[in-house]
């Protein structure tokens, strides 16, 4: 059988299983007696082994099987969870991750460290007493467990009523327990095949675990049903045991035992009602989600984008009609308004499909912080909040590297050693907070630490050395503005280069990547109290709400997310602060940016100027424009290659009249 068609699914699911193992082993290291974590680790490792074997990747299967035996020893109390063992397990996960990458690149599970890692685990097995076949294989060798369990389960009252009705109609009712083979891969799918076979000769009245739990593979290797049929017991047993990877079916007649105090009927449907569909509808409950290639979603989003452009064009035409009271034109206007609502709903639906929790990125970092704290010989705790905050998948995929750089910086530059922290009356263990939250149409991510903070004086001195600013210019800058120099290319205040940082490339890369995603990053610091890096990102990169502004005949778009308010500024109120023009607004000194001056237009003398007040983090700018042209749902189009070096624009959009408007990059204005 050609398994190559399942390769992408195998890689995706294997990476998810490895991430789950990373999380559970971290939990086990902190709580060695946590039986739930141990069982979950064993279950995931067993599934991963089976998947690798099915796909024909023998080395990956062997390594996972050996690790599974170690997990089995831990579960049975034959192996203690030591620091050395956890390090070895994490090393094994790294090898498996490298194997997956090699499989993706070349189709082979080759890894130079495979043999040595295998021997390392075999050494742990010898010390702890080898786990042999592993827990699930051993389960079926215990003869006292091979029995029908239907009589041991407390069934719902409505199921017992169904049984009585089935018997009155002349049907036989059996309790049966199905045991799957220990080599079974995709247990939920195999159980579904058993279910289909059963429904051809009868009807499942009750299930333990529920069908939903079976679908999600939340069971070991057996499940129990109450089954109504007109067939003989031997024939039912033979039919179900014909299904591949069904090891044994134990079946016996089921008699209802009367309860002394019957349960009152629940107002909501019971779990069994939800989990047991009628024979003709069994596939409905078993198809709740599907995997979709991101390129297909991109294609769908592109079609929605084109629909929005068409809607904007029709709206523009409607505004130009000569007789707005004409009944036909009124009908056209209403149709366009209806199309507007449908288009907006379709856009929101597509965005809902593309949105994923940021926790998918966050969960990669606890393991990294653990390894860094050991290599730096520091005690560091990572606290994560807001993992359920959602972002567009395309943004999520690009977030890993920027956040990794910020976290590594906090570990190396921010958090002090235990001795230094004690001398400063701080806890020995430093804390890094990784937090995400949604604010309007933006997601804000903060990386904070309670370390020594950034050295503002040292940053100022370095900025002079690198010709980024003069002493005179630095005098007019606040501490937070001076801190911004750390994002300059090649900037570093580290006294020596380490494996973690010091080469001056990390924060420059972070800023470049965040701004390429249409976001911004800023930093604040307080000596001996720590630093905070704040990232602000749009929810999506495809369609944004904008305010259209104009200079003369030219129109430009500004993201509404960056706008605080619109103000009229009197020329007499404009002041100078060093080289800058500023205005005093609501107890804030706001620098002025004249868009005419930036674009090379002829200056216009006015007593009153129209200003769009923009924000980036806690800072503001007053953008002087000629006119406001209203709001527009802007479909972002990439710039022509000849404009890629023009940092003032982040993209372009097509207007309703067919003309093109450039979208201003707010970061450049700051």
Coordinates of N, CA and C in Angstrom, one line a residue, residues 28 40 60 92 112 131 139 188-189 355 408 415 440 452:
X28 N 5.9 16.5 34.3 CA 6.3 15.3 35.1 C 7.6 15.7 35.9
X40 N -0.8 10.0 30.2 CA -0.9 10.7 29.0 C 0.4 10.6 28.1
X60 N 12.5 5.4 13.6 CA 11.7 6.3 14.5 C 10.8 5.4 15.4
X92 N 15.9 12.7 23.5 CA 15.2 11.7 22.6 C 14.1 12.4 21.7
X112 N 22.2 10.9 12.8 CA 23.5 10.4 13.3 C 23.5 10.0 14.7
X131 N 10.9 -2.8 30.9 CA 9.4 -2.8 30.9 C 8.9 -3.9 30.0
X139 N -1.6 -5.9 29.2 CA -3.0 -5.9 29.7 C -3.8 -7.1 29.2
X188 N -9.6 5.1 17.3 CA -10.9 5.6 17.1 C -11.5 5.2 15.7
X189 N -10.6 5.2 14.7 CA -11.1 4.8 13.4 C -11.4 3.3 13.3
X355 N -8.3 31.8 12.1 CA -7.8 32.2 13.4 C -7.4 31.0 14.2
X408 N 15.1 34.8 24.9 CA 16.5 34.5 25.1 C 17.2 35.7 25.7
X415 N 17.4 38.6 33.4 CA 17.4 37.9 34.7 C 18.9 37.8 35.2
X440 N -9.1 45.6 20.6 CA -9.7 46.1 19.3 C -9.4 45.0 18.2
X452 N 17.3 43.0 35.9 CA 18.1 44.2 36.2 C 17.7 45.4 35.3

